[in-house]
Short mmCIF file of C-alpha atoms in Angstrom, two decimals:
data_model
loop_
_atom_site.label_atom_id
_atom_site.label_comp_id
_atom_site.label_asym_id
_atom_site.label_seq_id
_atom_site.Cartn_x
_atom_site.Cartn_y
_atom_site.Cartn_z
CA UNK A 81 0.11 -0.16 -0.33
CA UNK A 82 3.06 2.39 0.31
CA UNK A 83 3.53 4.72 3.34
CA UNK A 84 0.53 5.52 5.34
CA UNK A 85 -0.55 9.06 6.36
CA UNK A 86 -1.11 9.46 9.79
CA UNK A 87 -4.69 9.30 9.52
CA UNK A 88 -4.43 6.17 7.86
CA UNK A 89 -2.33 4.88 10.54
CA UNK A 90 -4.70 5.91 13.16
CA UNK A 91 -7.80 4.68 11.55
CA UNK A 92 -6.09 1.11 10.98
CA UNK A 93 -4.69 1.13 14.43
CA UNK A 94 -8.55 1.75 16.11
CA UNK A 95 -10.07 -1.09 13.19
CA UNK A 96 -7.15 -3.78 14.78
CA UNK A 97 -8.06 -2.49 18.35
CA UNK A 98 -11.82 -3.43 17.69
CA UNK A 99 -11.71 -6.64 17.59
CA UNK A 100 -11.45 -6.70 21.39
CA UNK A 101 -7.93 -8.51 21.24
CA UNK A 102 -5.01 -7.15 23.33
CA UNK A 103 -2.26 -6.09 20.52
CA UNK A 104 1.26 -5.70 21.64
CA UNK A 105 3.54 -2.73 19.86
CA UNK A 106 5.41 -5.47 17.95
CA UNK A 107 2.20 -7.33 16.63
CA UNK A 108 0.87 -3.58 15.55
CA UNK A 109 4.29 -3.58 13.90
CA UNK A 110 3.69 -6.51 12.14
CA UNK A 111 0.14 -5.83 10.64
CA UNK A 112 1.84 -2.79 9.04
CA UNK A 113 4.41 -5.23 7.46
CA UNK A 114 7.33 -2.98 8.23
CA UNK A 115 5.99 0.21 6.26
CA UNK A 116 6.03 2.04 10.00
CA UNK A 117 8.67 2.54 12.69
CA UNK A 118 8.27 1.58 15.86
CA UNK A 119 8.52 5.22 17.24
CA UNK A 120 5.93 6.35 15.02
CA UNK A 121 3.65 3.79 16.09
CA UNK A 122 4.28 4.76 19.65
CA UNK A 123 3.85 8.37 19.02
CA UNK A 124 0.41 7.46 17.27
CA UNK A 125 -0.86 5.59 20.11
CA UNK A 126 0.04 8.56 22.60
CA UNK A 127 -1.76 10.55 19.89
CA UNK A 128 -5.30 8.58 20.29
CA UNK A 129 -5.07 8.45 24.16
CA UNK A 130 -4.31 12.05 23.94
CA UNK A 131 -7.23 12.95 21.73
CA UNK A 132 -9.75 10.72 24.50
CA UNK A 133 -9.81 7.44 22.69
CA UNK A 134 -10.14 5.34 25.76
CA UNK A 135 -7.04 3.11 25.15
CA UNK A 136 -5.85 0.75 28.20
CA UNK A 137 -2.31 -0.15 28.16
CA UNK A 138 -0.98 -3.21 30.04
CA UNK A 139 2.44 -4.85 30.60
CA UNK A 140 3.42 -8.29 29.20
CA UNK A 141 5.71 -10.79 30.43
CA UNK A 142 8.10 -9.65 27.99
CA UNK A 143 7.92 -6.03 29.82
CA UNK A 144 6.39 -4.87 26.19
CA UNK A 145 2.65 -2.84 26.34
CA UNK A 146 -0.30 -4.50 25.05
CA UNK A 147 -2.80 -2.44 23.89
CA UNK A 148 -6.67 -2.77 24.20
CA UNK A 149 -9.81 -0.65 23.25
CA UNK A 150 -12.51 -0.01 26.23
CA UNK A 151 -15.37 -2.32 25.11
CA UNK A 152 -17.80 0.22 25.04
CA UNK A 153 -16.34 2.23 22.42
CA UNK A 154 -15.54 -0.31 20.11
CA UNK A 155 -19.19 -0.74 17.95
CA UNK A 156 -18.35 3.16 16.71
CA UNK A 157 -15.28 2.17 14.91
CA UNK A 158 -15.62 1.35 11.21
CA UNK A 159 -14.29 -2.10 10.67
CA UNK A 160 -13.03 -2.82 6.81
CA UNK A 161 -14.74 -4.43 4.77
CA UNK A 162 -13.59 -7.58 3.20
CA UNK A 163 -13.83 -8.65 -0.72
CA UNK A 164 -16.65 -11.38 -0.68
CA UNK A 165 -18.81 -8.59 1.66
CA UNK A 166 -18.60 -5.97 -0.66
CA UNK A 167 -19.86 -8.23 -3.17
CA UNK A 168 -22.57 -9.62 -0.88
CA UNK A 169 -24.17 -6.32 -0.98
CA UNK A 170 -24.17 -6.16 -4.65
CA UNK A 171 -26.05 -9.25 -4.68
CA UNK A 172 -28.76 -8.04 -2.12
CA UNK A 173 -28.92 -5.00 -4.20
CA UNK A 174 -29.33 -7.46 -7.27
CA UNK A 175 -32.49 -9.51 -5.22
CA UNK A 176 -34.34 -6.09 -4.54
CA UNK A 177 -35.45 -5.45 -7.97
CA UNK A 178 -39.07 -5.44 -6.73
CA UNK A 179 -38.36 -2.26 -5.46
CA UNK A 180 -37.37 -0.67 -9.12
CA UNK A 181 -38.87 2.88 -9.91
CA UNK A 182 -40.07 3.13 -6.09
CA UNK A 183 -38.51 5.57 -3.59
CA UNK A 184 -37.30 2.86 -2.04
CA UNK A 185 -34.89 2.27 -5.04
CA UNK A 186 -33.12 5.67 -4.46
CA UNK A 187 -32.29 4.30 -0.92
CA UNK A 188 -30.70 1.44 -2.07
CA UNK A 189 -28.63 3.15 -4.18
CA UNK A 190 -27.57 5.59 -1.55
CA UNK A 191 -26.94 2.63 0.74
CA UNK A 192 -24.35 1.00 -1.93
CA UNK A 193 -22.56 4.26 -2.47
CA UNK A 194 -21.66 4.94 1.15
CA UNK A 195 -20.28 1.24 0.98
CA UNK A 196 -18.52 2.19 -1.84
CA UNK A 197 -16.77 5.24 0.40
CA UNK A 198 -15.57 2.51 3.49
CA UNK A 199 -14.09 0.03 0.47
CA UNK A 200 -10.61 -0.56 1.07
CA UNK A 201 -8.18 -0.26 -1.47
CA UNK A 202 -6.94 -3.76 -2.25
CA UNK A 203 -10.66 -4.49 -2.46
CA UNK A 204 -11.80 -1.57 -5.02
CA UNK A 205 -9.07 -2.22 -7.21
CA UNK A 206 -10.19 -6.17 -7.32
CA UNK A 207 -13.82 -5.41 -7.96
CA UNK A 208 -13.44 -2.56 -10.10
CA UNK A 209 -14.58 -2.13 -14.03
CA UNK A 210 -17.99 -3.48 -13.24
CA UNK A 211 -17.29 -6.92 -11.50
CA UNK A 212 -18.97 -6.46 -8.45
CA UNK A 213 -22.45 -5.08 -10.42
CA UNK A 214 -22.35 -7.64 -12.95
CA UNK A 215 -21.52 -10.66 -10.33
CA UNK A 216 -25.40 -11.70 -9.90
CA UNK A 217 -28.71 -11.24 -11.74
CA UNK A 218 -32.07 -12.14 -10.55
CA UNK A 219 -34.10 -13.04 -13.28
CA UNK A 220 -38.04 -13.74 -13.17
CA UNK A 221 -40.98 -13.20 -15.55
CA UNK A 222 -43.90 -12.01 -14.48
CA UNK A 223 -42.42 -9.17 -11.94
CA UNK A 224 -44.74 -6.97 -11.08
CA UNK A 225 -44.08 -2.97 -11.55
CA UNK A 226 -44.27 -1.42 -8.65
CA UNK A 227 -43.56 2.21 -9.68
CA UNK A 228 -46.91 3.26 -8.90
CA UNK A 229 -47.04 2.21 -5.41
CA UNK A 230 -43.87 3.72 -4.07
CA UNK A 231 -46.00 5.83 -1.18
CA UNK A 232 -48.06 3.07 -0.45
CA UNK A 233 -44.57 0.95 0.02
CA UNK A 234 -42.84 3.42 2.16
CA UNK A 235 -46.05 3.82 4.25
CA UNK A 236 -46.13 0.12 5.21
CA UNK A 237 -42.62 -0.02 5.55
CA UNK A 238 -43.32 2.92 8.23
CA UNK A 239 -46.17 1.63 9.70
CA UNK A 240 -44.15 -1.69 10.54
CA UNK A 241 -41.10 0.02 12.17
CA UNK A 242 -43.42 2.35 14.02
CA UNK A 243 -46.63 -0.08 14.47
CA UNK A 244 -48.96 2.27 13.02
CA UNK A 245 -52.65 1.56 12.47
CA UNK A 246 -53.41 2.16 8.39
CA UNK A 247 -56.70 2.17 7.03
CA UNK A 248 -56.65 0.65 3.62
CA UNK A 249 -59.08 0.33 0.46
CA UNK A 250 -58.57 -3.08 -0.82
CA UNK A 251 -59.91 -4.57 -4.09
CA UNK A 252 -60.94 -8.39 -4.34
CA UNK A 253 -60.50 -9.33 -7.91
CA UNK A 254 -62.47 -12.39 -7.23
CA UNK A 255 -65.48 -10.48 -6.01
CA UNK A 256 -64.93 -7.72 -7.83
CA UNK A 257 -65.39 -5.41 -5.03
CA UNK A 258 -63.42 -3.40 -3.00
CA UNK A 259 -63.77 -2.76 0.89
CA UNK A 260 -62.15 -0.20 3.47
CA UNK A 261 -60.78 -1.74 6.78
CA UNK A 262 -58.20 -0.79 9.55
CA UNK A 263 -54.87 -3.27 9.30
CA UNK A 264 -51.79 -3.65 11.50
CA UNK A 265 -49.07 -4.42 9.43
CA UNK A 266 -46.00 -6.98 10.40
CA UNK A 267 -43.99 -7.62 7.42
CA UNK A 268 -43.22 -7.73 3.52
CA UNK A 269 -43.01 -10.39 1.70
CA UNK A 270 -41.93 -10.86 -1.91
CA UNK A 271 -42.96 -14.09 -3.93
CA UNK A 272 -42.87 -15.15 -7.20
CA UNK A 273 -42.70 -11.58 -8.81
CA UNK A 274 -45.21 -9.99 -6.33
CA UNK A 275 -44.91 -7.67 -3.13
CA UNK A 276 -47.45 -9.00 -0.28
CA UNK A 277 -47.92 -7.29 3.38
CA UNK A 278 -48.71 -9.75 6.23
CA UNK A 279 -51.07 -8.12 8.31
CA UNK A 280 -53.44 -8.29 11.42
CA UNK A 281 -56.77 -7.78 10.82
CA UNK A 282 -58.30 -7.32 14.57
CA UNK A 283 -61.92 -7.33 13.75
CA UNK A 284 -61.08 -10.74 12.46
CA UNK A 285 -58.56 -12.01 14.92
CA UNK A 286 -56.06 -13.21 12.03
CA UNK A 287 -53.43 -12.52 9.86
CA UNK A 288 -53.97 -11.86 6.19
CA UNK A 289 -52.00 -11.58 3.07
CA UNK A 290 -52.83 -8.41 1.07
CA UNK A 291 -51.29 -7.73 -2.28
CA UNK A 292 -49.70 -4.36 -2.59
CA UNK A 293 -51.21 -3.79 -6.23
CA UNK A 294 -54.93 -4.27 -4.79
CA UNK A 295 -54.33 -1.65 -2.72
CA UNK A 296 -56.18 1.40 -3.81
CA UNK A 297 -56.09 3.61 -1.06
CA UNK A 298 -54.10 3.70 2.31
CA UNK A 299 -54.06 6.23 5.04
CA UNK A 300 -51.09 5.85 8.08
CA UNK A 301 -52.91 7.01 10.85
CA UNK A 302 -50.87 8.53 14.04
CA UNK A 303 -52.69 5.79 15.89
CA UNK A 304 -50.56 3.10 17.12
CA UNK A 305 -51.42 -0.72 17.68
CA UNK A 306 -50.63 -2.98 20.42
CA UNK A 307 -48.59 -5.75 19.55
CA UNK A 308 -50.31 -8.59 21.59
CA UNK A 309 -50.62 -10.92 18.82
CA UNK A 310 -47.63 -13.21 18.26
CA UNK A 311 -46.83 -13.36 14.50
CA UNK A 312 -45.45 -17.05 14.11
CA UNK A 313 -44.20 -17.35 10.42
CA UNK A 314 -44.19 -21.21 10.52
CA UNK A 315 -47.85 -21.52 11.50
CA UNK A 316 -48.62 -19.20 9.09
CA UNK A 317 -46.99 -20.81 6.04
CA UNK A 318 -47.53 -24.23 7.41
CA UNK A 319 -50.76 -24.96 5.51
CA UNK A 320 -49.72 -23.10 1.92
CA UNK A 321 -48.17 -24.21 -0.72
CA UNK A 322 -47.44 -20.73 -2.18
CA UNK A 323 -49.72 -17.95 -0.95
CA UNK A 324 -53.30 -19.77 -0.50
CA UNK A 325 -54.09 -21.72 2.27
CA UNK A 326 -56.17 -24.86 3.04
CA UNK A 327 -56.89 -27.44 5.23
CA UNK A 328 -53.91 -29.64 5.54
CA UNK A 329 -53.67 -33.08 4.00
CA UNK A 330 -51.25 -35.82 3.01
CA UNK A 331 -50.43 -34.94 -0.75
CA UNK A 332 -48.31 -37.93 -2.77
CA UNK A 333 -46.90 -37.05 -6.20
CA UNK A 334 -44.83 -39.70 -8.51
CA UNK A 335 -42.91 -37.29 -10.93
CA UNK A 336 -41.59 -39.19 -13.57
CA UNK A 337 -37.33 -39.94 -14.46
CA UNK A 338 -37.34 -37.25 -17.22
CA UNK A 339 -37.67 -34.17 -14.46
CA UNK A 340 -36.44 -36.18 -11.63
CA UNK A 341 -33.69 -33.47 -11.65
CA UNK A 342 -35.84 -31.03 -11.30
CA UNK A 343 -37.59 -32.52 -8.20
CA UNK A 344 -34.71 -33.51 -5.98
CA UNK A 345 -32.47 -31.17 -4.32
CA UNK A 346 -35.39 -28.28 -4.17
CA UNK A 347 -37.00 -27.09 -1.06
CA UNK A 348 -41.03 -27.01 -2.46
CA UNK A 349 -42.43 -27.22 1.02
CA UNK A 350 -41.09 -27.49 4.99
CA UNK A 351 -42.92 -30.77 5.27
CA UNK A 352 -41.64 -32.52 2.10
CA UNK A 353 -40.17 -35.67 2.04
CA UNK A 354 -38.46 -37.16 -1.27
CA UNK A 355 -37.68 -40.46 -2.83
CA UNK A 356 -36.30 -42.52 -5.62
CA UNK A 357 -37.25 -45.49 -6.72
CA UNK A 358 -35.19 -47.93 -8.74
CA UNK A 359 -36.63 -46.64 -12.08
CA UNK A 360 -35.87 -43.11 -11.32
CA UNK A 361 -39.06 -42.24 -10.51
CA UNK A 362 -39.27 -39.74 -7.40
CA UNK A 363 -42.34 -39.43 -4.93
CA UNK A 364 -42.81 -36.32 -3.40
CA UNK A 365 -44.83 -36.53 -0.08
CA UNK A 366 -46.04 -32.91 1.53
CA UNK A 367 -48.44 -31.97 4.24
CA UNK A 368 -50.39 -28.55 2.39
CA UNK A 369 -53.59 -27.90 1.29
CA UNK A 370 -55.09 -28.30 -1.14
CA UNK A 371 -55.10 -24.93 -3.05
CA UNK A 372 -55.35 -23.13 -6.51
CA UNK A 373 -51.38 -22.63 -6.61
CA UNK A 374 -51.17 -26.62 -5.82
CA UNK A 375 -53.41 -27.16 -8.73
CA UNK A 376 -51.87 -25.04 -11.27
CA UNK A 377 -48.36 -26.03 -10.13
CA UNK A 378 -48.91 -29.84 -10.43
CA UNK A 379 -50.39 -28.83 -13.86
CA UNK A 380 -47.34 -27.44 -15.03
CA UNK A 381 -45.71 -30.54 -14.97
CA UNK A 382 -47.63 -31.82 -17.28
CA UNK A 383 -47.79 -35.68 -18.17
CA UNK A 384 -44.63 -36.02 -16.25
CA UNK A 385 -46.76 -36.18 -13.04
CA UNK A 386 -49.07 -38.30 -11.28
CA UNK A 387 -51.49 -37.43 -8.19
CA UNK A 388 -51.49 -40.52 -6.12
CA UNK A 389 -53.40 -38.99 -2.88
CA UNK A 390 -55.92 -37.83 -2.12
CA UNK A 391 -58.11 -38.28 -4.45
CA UNK A 392 -59.78 -34.65 -4.04
CA UNK A 393 -56.67 -33.56 -5.34
CA UNK A 394 -56.94 -36.07 -8.45
CA UNK A 395 -60.36 -34.90 -9.09
CA UNK A 396 -59.33 -31.21 -9.01
CA UNK A 397 -56.26 -32.09 -11.75
CA UNK A 398 -58.58 -34.19 -13.82
CA UNK A 399 -61.49 -31.25 -13.71
CA UNK A 400 -58.51 -28.76 -14.62
CA UNK A 401 -57.23 -30.83 -17.55
CA UNK A 402 -60.32 -31.68 -18.67
CA UNK A 403 -61.62 -27.57 -18.83
CA UNK A 404 -58.57 -26.88 -20.93
CA UNK A 405 -59.01 -29.26 -23.14
CA UNK A 406 -62.57 -28.28 -24.05
CA UNK A 407 -61.12 -24.92 -24.61
CA UNK A 408 -59.85 -26.18 -27.73
CA UNK A 409 -62.59 -28.09 -29.04
#
C-alpha cells in the first residue's frame, strides 16, 4: 500500500483494536508490514490517548505494552470490508429489483454508494470495472411493476417499524368489490414477482396476506397498535403451498425420471420428503392445503406427474385438464 499518512495509521490502529484483542506494539508493527517504524507507532498510540480515545495499556511478561480498547467504544469503529462482503452487498441489491422505480430504490442506491466510500483500496481494485455489479442477476418473468405504489410501500414500511394502524381500501378481484378496513402491518413478503404485506386484522383476529397492487388507497394514521398478537411465521406458512392456504392433507405425487433433476435438491415445502425408486421415478410427499396454486403447479408438470393422493386433489387436477382440453374443441 506504500507509506501511510497519520490519519490512515490512526484509523487502522483503531480497526485492529476494535476486535477486542490485546495487541502489543510489536504485533501492530507486523500488521503494518514494516512500512511504519516502532517509534512512529508509539507516537500514534500516544496521540490517540491524548485525543480522548479510551485505550488501555498493560505490561506483558516480556515487559512490552499490550494495547486494547474499552469495550463500550468498539462499536463506533468502522470495520474494513472484505471482498466477499462487498460483493454480498451487490447481490442483495440485485435481489431487491422489486423496488425498482419506487422511492425505496433511491435508498438502496444510497446505501451501496455509502458502502463504496468505505471499501478498502485493495477490494476496490479487485472489484473495479463493473465486476461487482455484474456478478449476480435476479431474473424472473412476470414481475409486477411497483412504480405507482412507492408511497404505499414507504407507508407500510413506516407502519411496520413504528406500529401504526393503517386504513386500506382493498380490491378483491375474485369478488369484484372494494372494502375499506384497518390493518396492523406485520411484514412485507416478496413471492414470485409480487410484493405482499402480512397484516393483522383485529376484527377477524387473524393475520392476512394482502397484495400491494390491490391496495387502492392507504392512510397511515398516528394511532399505534398494541402488539398483543404474536406472529408465528412457521404457523402462518405451514398449510400453504405458495400463498393460498387450505386444510392440511397428506399429498403424494409421483414424478417421471425425465424431471427427476428438477424435483430433487429443492425445497418445495417444509414438510416434504423426497424419495426415488429403482426406475428413477421420484415420489414427493407433503402436508399442505389443496389450493389453486398447488393445482396450477401440478398442471405445469404436464404428463410427468401423477397425483397418488388424496382423491380430492386427483379430481381437481383431472377437472382442470379436462376444462383446458375443452377450450380447444
